[in-house]
Short mmCIF file of C-alpha atoms in Angstrom, two decimals:
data_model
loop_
_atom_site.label_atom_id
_atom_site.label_comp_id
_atom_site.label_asym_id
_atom_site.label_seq_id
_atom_site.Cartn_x
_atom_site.Cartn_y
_atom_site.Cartn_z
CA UNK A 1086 -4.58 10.55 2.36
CA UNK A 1087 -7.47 7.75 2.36
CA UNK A 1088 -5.75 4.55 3.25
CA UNK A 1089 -6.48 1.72 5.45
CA UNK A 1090 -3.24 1.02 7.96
CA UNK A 1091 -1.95 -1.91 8.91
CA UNK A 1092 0.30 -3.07 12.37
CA UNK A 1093 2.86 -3.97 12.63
CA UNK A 1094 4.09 -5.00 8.84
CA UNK A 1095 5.92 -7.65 10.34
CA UNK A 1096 5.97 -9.79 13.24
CA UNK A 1097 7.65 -12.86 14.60
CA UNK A 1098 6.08 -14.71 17.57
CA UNK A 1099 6.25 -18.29 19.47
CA UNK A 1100 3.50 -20.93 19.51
CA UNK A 1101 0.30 -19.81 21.89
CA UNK A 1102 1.43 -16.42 21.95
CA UNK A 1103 -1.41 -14.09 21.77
CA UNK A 1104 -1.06 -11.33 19.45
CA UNK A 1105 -2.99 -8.78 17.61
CA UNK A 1106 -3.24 -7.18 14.29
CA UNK A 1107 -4.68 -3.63 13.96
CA UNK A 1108 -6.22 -2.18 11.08
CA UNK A 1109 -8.00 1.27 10.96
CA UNK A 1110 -9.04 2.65 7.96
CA UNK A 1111 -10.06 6.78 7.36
CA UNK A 1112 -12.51 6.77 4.61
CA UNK A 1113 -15.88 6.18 6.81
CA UNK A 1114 -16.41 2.80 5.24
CA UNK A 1115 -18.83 0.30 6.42
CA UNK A 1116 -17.36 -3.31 5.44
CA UNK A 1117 -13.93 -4.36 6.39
CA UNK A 1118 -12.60 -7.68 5.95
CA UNK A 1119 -9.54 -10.12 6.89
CA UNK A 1120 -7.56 -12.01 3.93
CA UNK A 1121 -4.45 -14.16 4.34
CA UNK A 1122 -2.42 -14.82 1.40
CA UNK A 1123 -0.23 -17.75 0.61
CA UNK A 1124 1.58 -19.00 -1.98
CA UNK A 1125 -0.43 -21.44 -4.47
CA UNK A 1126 -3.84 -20.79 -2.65
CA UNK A 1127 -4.18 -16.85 -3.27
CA UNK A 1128 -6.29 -14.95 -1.50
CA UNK A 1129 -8.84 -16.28 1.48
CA UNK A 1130 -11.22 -14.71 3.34
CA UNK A 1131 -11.07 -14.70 7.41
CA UNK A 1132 -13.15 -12.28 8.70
CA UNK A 1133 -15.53 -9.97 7.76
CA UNK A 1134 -17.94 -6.86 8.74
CA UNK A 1135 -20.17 -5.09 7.15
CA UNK A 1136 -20.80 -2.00 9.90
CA UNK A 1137 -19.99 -1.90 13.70
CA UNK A 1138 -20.77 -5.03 15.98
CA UNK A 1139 -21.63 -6.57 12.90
CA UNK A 1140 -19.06 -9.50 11.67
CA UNK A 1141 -19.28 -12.69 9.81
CA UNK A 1142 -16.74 -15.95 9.40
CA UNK A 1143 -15.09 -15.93 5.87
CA UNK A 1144 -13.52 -19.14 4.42
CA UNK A 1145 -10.56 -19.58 7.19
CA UNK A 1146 -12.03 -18.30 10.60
CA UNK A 1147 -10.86 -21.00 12.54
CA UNK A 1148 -8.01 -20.18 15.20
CA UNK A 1149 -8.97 -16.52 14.39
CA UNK A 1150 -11.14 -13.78 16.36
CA UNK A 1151 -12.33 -10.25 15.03
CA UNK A 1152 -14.09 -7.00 16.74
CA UNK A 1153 -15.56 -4.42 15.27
CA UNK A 1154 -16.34 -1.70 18.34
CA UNK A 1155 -15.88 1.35 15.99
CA UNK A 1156 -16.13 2.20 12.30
CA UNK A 1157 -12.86 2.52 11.89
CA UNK A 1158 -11.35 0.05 13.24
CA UNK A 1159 -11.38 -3.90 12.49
CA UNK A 1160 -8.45 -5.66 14.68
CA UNK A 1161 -7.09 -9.41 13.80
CA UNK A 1162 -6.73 -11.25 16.72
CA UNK A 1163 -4.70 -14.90 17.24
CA UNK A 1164 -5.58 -16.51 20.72
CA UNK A 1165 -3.00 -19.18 20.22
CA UNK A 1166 -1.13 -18.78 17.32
CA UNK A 1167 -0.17 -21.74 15.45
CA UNK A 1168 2.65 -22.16 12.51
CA UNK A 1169 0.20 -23.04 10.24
CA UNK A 1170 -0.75 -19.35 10.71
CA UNK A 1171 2.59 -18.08 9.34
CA UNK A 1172 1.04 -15.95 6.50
CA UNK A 1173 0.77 -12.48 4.60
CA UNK A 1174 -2.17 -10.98 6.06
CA UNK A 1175 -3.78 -7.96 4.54
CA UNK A 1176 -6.96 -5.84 5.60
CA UNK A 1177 -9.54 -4.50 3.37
CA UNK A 1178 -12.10 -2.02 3.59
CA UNK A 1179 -14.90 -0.85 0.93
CA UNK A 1180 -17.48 1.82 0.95
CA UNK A 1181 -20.67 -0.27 0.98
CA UNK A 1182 -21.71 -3.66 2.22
CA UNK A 1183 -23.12 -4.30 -1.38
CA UNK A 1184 -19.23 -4.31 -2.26
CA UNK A 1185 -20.25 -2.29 -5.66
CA UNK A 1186 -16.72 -0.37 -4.98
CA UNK A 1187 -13.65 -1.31 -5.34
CA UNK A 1188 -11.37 -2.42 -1.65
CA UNK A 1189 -9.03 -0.02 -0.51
CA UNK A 1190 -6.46 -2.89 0.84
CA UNK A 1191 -3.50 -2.28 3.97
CA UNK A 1192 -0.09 -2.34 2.73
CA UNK A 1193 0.44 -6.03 4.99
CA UNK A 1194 1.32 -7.97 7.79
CA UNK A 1195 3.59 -10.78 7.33
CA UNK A 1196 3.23 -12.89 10.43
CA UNK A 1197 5.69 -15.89 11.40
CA UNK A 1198 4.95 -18.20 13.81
CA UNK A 1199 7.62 -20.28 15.32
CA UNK B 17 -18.50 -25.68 -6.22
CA UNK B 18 -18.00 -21.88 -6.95
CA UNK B 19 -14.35 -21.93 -8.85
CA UNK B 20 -12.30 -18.69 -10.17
CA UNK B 21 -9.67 -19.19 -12.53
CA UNK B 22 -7.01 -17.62 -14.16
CA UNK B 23 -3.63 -18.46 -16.17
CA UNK B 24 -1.64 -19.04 -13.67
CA UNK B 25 1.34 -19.51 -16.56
CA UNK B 26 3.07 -16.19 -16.04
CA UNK B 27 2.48 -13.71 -19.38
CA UNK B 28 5.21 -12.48 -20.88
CA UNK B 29 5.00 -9.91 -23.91
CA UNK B 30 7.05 -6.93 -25.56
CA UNK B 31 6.77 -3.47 -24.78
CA UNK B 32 4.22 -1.84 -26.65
CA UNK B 33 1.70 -4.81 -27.17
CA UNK B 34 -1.24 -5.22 -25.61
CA UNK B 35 -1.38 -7.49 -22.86
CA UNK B 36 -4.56 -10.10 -22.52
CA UNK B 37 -5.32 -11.28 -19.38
CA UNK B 38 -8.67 -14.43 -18.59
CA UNK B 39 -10.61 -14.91 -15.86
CA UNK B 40 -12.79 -17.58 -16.04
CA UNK B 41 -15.55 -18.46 -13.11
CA UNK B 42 -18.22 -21.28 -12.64
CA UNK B 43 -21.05 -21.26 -9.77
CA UNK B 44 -21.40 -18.08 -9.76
CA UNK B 45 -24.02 -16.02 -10.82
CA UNK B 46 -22.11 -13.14 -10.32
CA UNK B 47 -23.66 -9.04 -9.94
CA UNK B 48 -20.32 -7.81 -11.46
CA UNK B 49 -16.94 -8.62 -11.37
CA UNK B 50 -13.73 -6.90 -10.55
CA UNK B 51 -9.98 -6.72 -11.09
CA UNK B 52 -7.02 -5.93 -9.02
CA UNK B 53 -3.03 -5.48 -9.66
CA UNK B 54 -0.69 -7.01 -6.79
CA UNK B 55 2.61 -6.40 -7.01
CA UNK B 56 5.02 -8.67 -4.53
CA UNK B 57 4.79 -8.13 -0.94
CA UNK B 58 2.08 -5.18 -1.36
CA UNK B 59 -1.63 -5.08 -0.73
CA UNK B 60 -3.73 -5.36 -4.03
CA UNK B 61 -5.11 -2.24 -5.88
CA UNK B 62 -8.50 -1.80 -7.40
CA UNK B 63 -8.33 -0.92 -10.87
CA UNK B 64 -12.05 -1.67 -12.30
CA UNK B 65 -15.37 -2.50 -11.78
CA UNK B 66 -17.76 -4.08 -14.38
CA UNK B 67 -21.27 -4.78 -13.97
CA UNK B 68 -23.22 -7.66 -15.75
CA UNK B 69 -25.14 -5.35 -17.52
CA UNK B 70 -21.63 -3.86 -19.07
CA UNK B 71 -19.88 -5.67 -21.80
CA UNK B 72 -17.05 -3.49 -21.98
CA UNK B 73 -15.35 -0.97 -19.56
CA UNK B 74 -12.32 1.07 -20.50
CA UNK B 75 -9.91 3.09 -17.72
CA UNK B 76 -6.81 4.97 -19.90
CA UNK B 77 -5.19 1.73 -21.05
CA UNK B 78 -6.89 -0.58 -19.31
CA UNK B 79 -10.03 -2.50 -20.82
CA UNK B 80 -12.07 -5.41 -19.31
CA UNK B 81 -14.87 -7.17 -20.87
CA UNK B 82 -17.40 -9.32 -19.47
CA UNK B 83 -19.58 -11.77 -21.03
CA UNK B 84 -21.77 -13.44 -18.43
CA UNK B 85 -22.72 -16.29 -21.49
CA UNK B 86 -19.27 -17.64 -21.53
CA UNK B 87 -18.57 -16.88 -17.71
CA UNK B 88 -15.44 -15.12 -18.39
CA UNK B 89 -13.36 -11.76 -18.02
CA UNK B 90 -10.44 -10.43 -20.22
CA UNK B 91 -8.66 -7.72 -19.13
CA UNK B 92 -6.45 -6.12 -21.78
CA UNK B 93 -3.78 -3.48 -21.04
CA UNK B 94 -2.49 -1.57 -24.36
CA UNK B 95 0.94 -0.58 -25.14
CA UNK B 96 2.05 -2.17 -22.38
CA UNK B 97 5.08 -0.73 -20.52
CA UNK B 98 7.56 -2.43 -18.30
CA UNK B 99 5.83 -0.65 -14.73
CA UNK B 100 2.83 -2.58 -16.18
CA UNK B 101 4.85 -5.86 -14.61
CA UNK B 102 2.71 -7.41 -11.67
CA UNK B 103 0.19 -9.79 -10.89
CA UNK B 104 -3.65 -9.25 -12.04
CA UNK B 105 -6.44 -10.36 -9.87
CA UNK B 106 -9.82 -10.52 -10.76
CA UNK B 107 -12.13 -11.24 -8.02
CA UNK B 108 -16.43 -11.96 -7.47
CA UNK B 109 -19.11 -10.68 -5.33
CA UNK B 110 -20.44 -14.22 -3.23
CA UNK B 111 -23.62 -12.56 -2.62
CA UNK B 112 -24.33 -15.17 0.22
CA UNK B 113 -21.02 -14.24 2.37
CA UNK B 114 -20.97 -10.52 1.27
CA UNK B 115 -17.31 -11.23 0.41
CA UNK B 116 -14.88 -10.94 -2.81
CA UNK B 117 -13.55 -14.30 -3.60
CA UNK B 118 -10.19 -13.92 -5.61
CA UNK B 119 -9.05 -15.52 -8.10
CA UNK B 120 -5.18 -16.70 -7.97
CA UNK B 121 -4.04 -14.20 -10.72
CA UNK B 122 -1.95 -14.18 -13.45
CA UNK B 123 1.78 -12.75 -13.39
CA UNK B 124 2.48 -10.04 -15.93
CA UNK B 125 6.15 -9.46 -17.19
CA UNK B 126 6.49 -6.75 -19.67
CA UNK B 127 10.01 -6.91 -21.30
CA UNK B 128 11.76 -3.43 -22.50
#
């Protein structure tokens, strides 16, 4: 099934705590992206890559770091988390760079930060 | 600045209507534009594309126009049903960032 996976869907951590998100996606597609969601403000942009060792800062970036070693894979990554980081985080991949498809989104991450 | 924006009054309407959703944007210059369904706690789903040069595109019940004079989007889902009940999201190419900015979408409640 062609679906981009998210871990872990949920996660509580502790100030300065580093931590990782992992995304992975198995439809061969070139861009990827990072999106946080909170109430009120929507949808916003972190990260984003549009083929390996190739990524960008979206909207939010700050207090945020990305990698893109392999296709597949796109991994969120909080040095130091922070509360104001407590968020619904969701990863997105789409077949071209020239975002003419449609994103195939992850099912989630709800991160709190305490 | 670049601004997306749609009711975000939630939309409530009797099974069997047709549902009428806006999205309206300003900055933008926008390639084509595209819409989304979230419902809560889940990632968003793709539902259609529509390019610039494409004043109407229809999936099943689903219909979006897109009329680049007045800068907006409707999206129109006929004879609703109650499963139809979620948020709609239309989003933008920002050519300069490579990246789909969303709008905050509009909330959807079909009644039985």
């Amino acid at each position: 099934e062609a679906q981009v996976t998210q871990n872990p869907r949920y996660l509580i951590t502790v100030t300065g705590k580093k931590l990782t998100v992992t995304c992975s996606q198995n439809m061969n597609h070139e861009y990827m992206s990072w999106y946080r969601q909170d109430p009120g403000l929507g949808l916003r942009q972190i990260y984003y890559s549009m083929n390996v060792e190739v990524t960008d800062k979206g909207d939010v970036p700050e207090g945020y770091k990305v990698s893109r070693k392999e296709k597949r894979n796109f991994p969120l990554i909080l040095e130091s988390p922070s509360p104001n980081q407590t968020s619904l985080y969701f990863c997105a991949s789409s077949l071209s760079s020239g975002l003419s498809y449609g994103y195939t989104f992850g099912s989630g991450t709800r991160l709190t930060v305490v | 600045s670049q601004k997306i924006e749609q009711n975000s009054e939630a939309l409530n309407i009797q099974e069997g209507k047709t549902a009428t959703l806006t999205c309206n944007y300003t900055n933008y210059s926008p390639a084509y534009l595209q819409w989304y369904r979230q419902d809560p706690g889940r990632g968003p789903v793709f539902l259609l594309l529509i390019r610039e040069n494409e004043k109407e595109k229809r999936k099943e019940r689903l219909k979006v126009t897109f009329d680049t004079t007045l800068k907006q989007s409707l999206f129109h889902i006929t004879a609703s049903q109650p499963a139809d009940s979620a948020t709609y999201l239309c989003a933008l190419l920002d050519t300069g960032r490579r990246a789909l900015t969303f709008g905050s979408g509009t909330r959807l409640q079909v009644q039985p």
